[in-house]
Every structure is written in C-alpha cells, then in structure tokens.
Amino acid sequence: FVAVLGEIEVKTALCDCDKVDGATYDITHDKVWLQSMTEIFGSNNNGIAEGSQLAYWVGASDADRIKYEGSTARYWWLRSPHPTLAGHVRYVYPSGVLNVSSANDAHGVVPACCII
C-alpha cells in the first residue's frame, strides 16, 4: 500500500494568532492527510481555500458525510483551524454538518490519500 501512495501539496489555513509576516497558510507535502473544510464542504476557511473540493464530496448531502462506528454516528476531525481560537479545530458533526470545537475533544479522523 505504501508503495502506491502519491505525495501531494496540502494547504492549511493558519489561525490568526499563528500568522507571521503576512502568511495566511502553511504548505506541507503529505502522502496521508486530514481533509480540510474546503476539501469536504467546498467553502473557504476564513477566506483561505485549503485546496479545492474533492470530487468525492461534490454534491454530497449532510447524510453523505456521516461516519459510523457500528451503528453510531460519530464526530470526525478536519485539519482546518478555527480562525481566531487557537485551541479550536473544525470537525464534522454526527449529523454531517460543519462545526468547531476544542481540540482536546475525542473525535475520529477520516484520513485521505492519493493512490498513484
């Protein structure tokens, strides 16, 4: 599996408190990453496009974004920070809608990868 993972450029918005010298986002190069608010919902995070909406999520409904553990819908983290609260990160609520919470909550992750 690892042999067929492709590395991509991942853009992540910065919280206002992390912006230095006009920088508004970080760039990393990853083979596995957490998806962003932009990649899932198509909307910018505080004016920053964190990539572009992934084809899988185009036209998705709230119900399409629900992730289950057995028969229980669960919260899952995104990589997108809250724009002004340094300890808060965006996540998908069990109903499939976008939300934000303290980064110390116990939520799941739905990593993405690029197969080459």
PDB file of C-alpha atoms in Angstrom:
ATOM      1  CA  PHE A   1       0.000   0.000   0.000  1.00  0.00           C
ATOM      2  CA  VAL A   2       2.715   2.487   0.979  1.00  0.00           C
ATOM      3  CA  ALA A   3       4.461   1.929  -2.364  1.00  0.00           C
ATOM      4  CA  VAL A   4       1.460   3.314  -4.302  1.00  0.00           C
ATOM      5  CA  LEU A   5       0.857   6.425  -2.181  1.00  0.00           C
ATOM      6  CA  GLY A   6       1.489   9.678  -4.006  1.00  0.00           C
ATOM      7  CA  GLU A   7       2.670  12.812  -2.239  1.00  0.00           C
ATOM      8  CA  ILE A   8       0.530  15.923  -2.671  1.00  0.00           C
ATOM      9  CA  GLU A   9       0.750  19.552  -1.616  1.00  0.00           C
ATOM     10  CA  VAL A  10      -1.532  20.212   1.374  1.00  0.00           C
ATOM     11  CA  LYS A  11      -2.558  23.784   2.196  1.00  0.00           C
ATOM     12  CA  THR A  12      -3.785  24.548   5.727  1.00  0.00           C
ATOM     13  CA  ALA A  13      -5.108  27.929   6.889  1.00  0.00           C
ATOM     14  CA  LEU A  14      -3.438  29.484   9.908  1.00  0.00           C
ATOM     15  CA  CYS A  15      -5.273  30.673  12.989  1.00  0.00           C
ATOM     16  CA  ASP A  16      -4.965  34.477  13.278  1.00  0.00           C
ATOM     17  CA  CYS A  17      -2.599  34.076  16.247  1.00  0.00           C
ATOM     18  CA  ASP A  18      -0.196  31.999  14.099  1.00  0.00           C
ATOM     19  CA  LYS A  19       0.078  34.440  11.199  1.00  0.00           C
ATOM     20  CA  VAL A  20       3.582  35.888  10.854  1.00  0.00           C
ATOM     21  CA  ASP A  21       4.866  38.268   8.175  1.00  0.00           C
ATOM     22  CA  GLY A  22       1.577  38.136   6.249  1.00  0.00           C
ATOM     23  CA  ALA A  23       1.472  34.328   5.966  1.00  0.00           C
ATOM     24  CA  THR A  24      -2.117  33.041   5.974  1.00  0.00           C
ATOM     25  CA  TYR A  25      -1.498  29.306   5.477  1.00  0.00           C
ATOM     26  CA  ASP A  26       1.067  26.508   5.739  1.00  0.00           C
ATOM     27  CA  ILE A  27       2.072  24.167   2.925  1.00  0.00           C
ATOM     28  CA  THR A  28       3.134  20.584   3.616  1.00  0.00           C
ATOM     29  CA  HIS A  29       3.748  17.644   1.287  1.00  0.00           C
ATOM     30  CA  ASP A  30       1.959  14.563   2.541  1.00  0.00           C
ATOM     31  CA  LYS A  31       1.004  11.057   1.492  1.00  0.00           C
ATOM     32  CA  VAL A  32      -1.789  10.796   4.090  1.00  0.00           C
ATOM     33  CA  TRP A  33      -3.611  13.829   5.478  1.00  0.00           C
ATOM     34  CA  LEU A  34      -6.720  15.009   7.290  1.00  0.00           C
ATOM     35  CA  GLN A  35      -9.214  16.570   4.926  1.00  0.00           C
ATOM     36  CA  SER A  36      -9.989  20.294   5.135  1.00  0.00           C
ATOM     37  CA  MET A  37     -13.159  22.330   5.331  1.00  0.00           C
ATOM     38  CA  THR A  38     -12.619  23.296   1.667  1.00  0.00           C
ATOM     39  CA  GLU A  39     -11.995  19.712   0.518  1.00  0.00           C
ATOM     40  CA  ILE A  40     -15.178  18.438   2.204  1.00  0.00           C
ATOM     41  CA  PHE A  41     -17.632  21.347   2.070  1.00  0.00           C
ATOM     42  CA  GLY A  42     -16.184  23.445  -0.777  1.00  0.00           C
ATOM     43  CA  SER A  43     -16.080  26.611   1.349  1.00  0.00           C
ATOM     44  CA  ASN A  44     -13.061  28.651   2.374  1.00  0.00           C
ATOM     45  CA  ASN A  45     -11.766  28.724   5.936  1.00  0.00           C
ATOM     46  CA  ASN A  46     -11.734  32.404   6.954  1.00  0.00           C
ATOM     47  CA  GLY A  47     -11.133  33.404   3.342  1.00  0.00           C
ATOM     48  CA  ILE A  48      -8.426  30.758   2.753  1.00  0.00           C
ATOM     49  CA  ALA A  49      -9.059  27.961   0.250  1.00  0.00           C
ATOM     50  CA  GLU A  50      -7.409  24.892   1.780  1.00  0.00           C
ATOM     51  CA  GLY A  51      -7.073  23.130  -1.548  1.00  0.00           C
ATOM     52  CA  SER A  52     -10.195  22.516  -3.619  1.00  0.00           C
ATOM     53  CA  GLN A  53     -13.275  20.427  -3.030  1.00  0.00           C
ATOM     54  CA  LEU A  54     -12.519  16.764  -3.608  1.00  0.00           C
ATOM     55  CA  ALA A  55     -14.601  15.123  -6.359  1.00  0.00           C
ATOM     56  CA  TYR A  56     -15.886  12.560  -3.856  1.00  0.00           C
ATOM     57  CA  TRP A  57     -17.625  15.318  -1.843  1.00  0.00           C
ATOM     58  CA  VAL A  58     -19.058  17.415  -4.725  1.00  0.00           C
ATOM     59  CA  GLY A  59     -22.830  17.380  -4.371  1.00  0.00           C
ATOM     60  CA  ALA A  60     -22.665  15.461  -1.076  1.00  0.00           C
ATOM     61  CA  SER A  61     -25.511  15.920   1.388  1.00  0.00           C
ATOM     62  CA  ASP A  62     -25.148  16.115   5.165  1.00  0.00           C
ATOM     63  CA  ALA A  63     -26.180  12.446   5.308  1.00  0.00           C
ATOM     64  CA  ASP A  64     -23.313  11.555   2.919  1.00  0.00           C
ATOM     65  CA  ARG A  65     -20.798  12.994   5.395  1.00  0.00           C
ATOM     66  CA  ILE A  66     -21.968  10.913   8.372  1.00  0.00           C
ATOM     67  CA  LYS A  67     -19.353   8.407   9.571  1.00  0.00           C
ATOM     68  CA  TYR A  68     -20.366   5.469  11.742  1.00  0.00           C
ATOM     69  CA  GLU A  69     -18.744   3.304  14.359  1.00  0.00           C
ATOM     70  CA  GLY A  70     -21.023   0.286  14.199  1.00  0.00           C
ATOM     71  CA  SER A  71     -24.487   1.863  14.110  1.00  0.00           C
ATOM     72  CA  THR A  72     -23.487   5.045  16.000  1.00  0.00           C
ATOM     73  CA  ALA A  73     -22.814   8.263  14.063  1.00  0.00           C
ATOM     74  CA  ARG A  74     -19.541   9.864  15.206  1.00  0.00           C
ATOM     75  CA  TYR A  75     -17.753  13.220  15.162  1.00  0.00           C
ATOM     76  CA  TRP A  76     -14.671  13.436  12.915  1.00  0.00           C
ATOM     77  CA  TRP A  77     -11.866  15.986  12.786  1.00  0.00           C
ATOM     78  CA  LEU A  78     -10.826  18.143   9.863  1.00  0.00           C
ATOM     79  CA  ARG A  79      -7.403  19.800   9.655  1.00  0.00           C
ATOM     80  CA  SER A  80      -8.909  23.301   9.409  1.00  0.00           C
ATOM     81  CA  PRO A  81      -8.289  25.523  12.435  1.00  0.00           C
ATOM     82  CA  HIS A  82     -10.818  27.979  13.823  1.00  0.00           C
ATOM     83  CA  PRO A  83      -9.737  31.416  12.521  1.00  0.00           C
ATOM     84  CA  THR A  84      -9.485  33.162  15.909  1.00  0.00           C
ATOM     85  CA  LEU A  85      -9.498  30.491  18.636  1.00  0.00           C
ATOM     86  CA  ALA A  86      -6.079  28.825  18.765  1.00  0.00           C
ATOM     87  CA  GLY A  87      -7.285  25.755  20.672  1.00  0.00           C
ATOM     88  CA  HIS A  88     -10.243  25.030  18.369  1.00  0.00           C
ATOM     89  CA  VAL A  89     -10.440  22.959  15.192  1.00  0.00           C
ATOM     90  CA  ARG A  90     -13.228  22.349  12.704  1.00  0.00           C
ATOM     91  CA  TYR A  91     -14.915  18.956  12.590  1.00  0.00           C
ATOM     92  CA  VAL A  92     -17.909  17.180  11.089  1.00  0.00           C
ATOM     93  CA  TYR A  93     -20.810  16.715  13.481  1.00  0.00           C
ATOM     94  CA  PRO A  94     -22.572  13.309  13.666  1.00  0.00           C
ATOM     95  CA  SER A  95     -25.370  14.824  11.531  1.00  0.00           C
ATOM     96  CA  GLY A  96     -22.841  15.601   8.761  1.00  0.00           C
ATOM     97  CA  VAL A  97     -22.702  19.382   9.250  1.00  0.00           C
ATOM     98  CA  LEU A  98     -19.611  21.524   9.836  1.00  0.00           C
ATOM     99  CA  ASN A  99     -18.821  22.532  13.409  1.00  0.00           C
ATOM    100  CA  VAL A 100     -15.915  23.716  15.571  1.00  0.00           C
ATOM    101  CA  SER A 101     -14.717  22.559  18.971  1.00  0.00           C
ATOM    102  CA  SER A 102     -11.840  22.486  21.408  1.00  0.00           C
ATOM    103  CA  ALA A 103      -9.005  20.365  20.028  1.00  0.00           C
ATOM    104  CA  ASN A 104      -8.935  18.284  23.198  1.00  0.00           C
ATOM    105  CA  ASP A 105     -12.228  16.515  22.443  1.00  0.00           C
ATOM    106  CA  ALA A 106     -12.108  12.838  21.451  1.00  0.00           C
ATOM    107  CA  HIS A 107     -13.243  12.636  17.830  1.00  0.00           C
ATOM    108  CA  GLY A 108     -12.394  10.299  14.981  1.00  0.00           C
ATOM    109  CA  VAL A 109     -10.404  11.017  11.834  1.00  0.00           C
ATOM    110  CA  VAL A 110     -11.093  10.250   8.183  1.00  0.00           C
ATOM    111  CA  PRO A 111      -7.672  10.441   6.526  1.00  0.00           C
ATOM    112  CA  ALA A 112      -7.277  10.875   2.795  1.00  0.00           C
ATOM    113  CA  CYS A 113      -4.578   9.634   0.450  1.00  0.00           C
ATOM    114  CA  CYS A 114      -3.689   9.725  -3.237  1.00  0.00           C
ATOM    115  CA  ILE A 115      -3.113   6.386  -4.979  1.00  0.00           C
ATOM    116  CA  ILE A 116      -0.758   6.665  -7.949  1.00  0.00           C
TER     117      ILE A 116
END
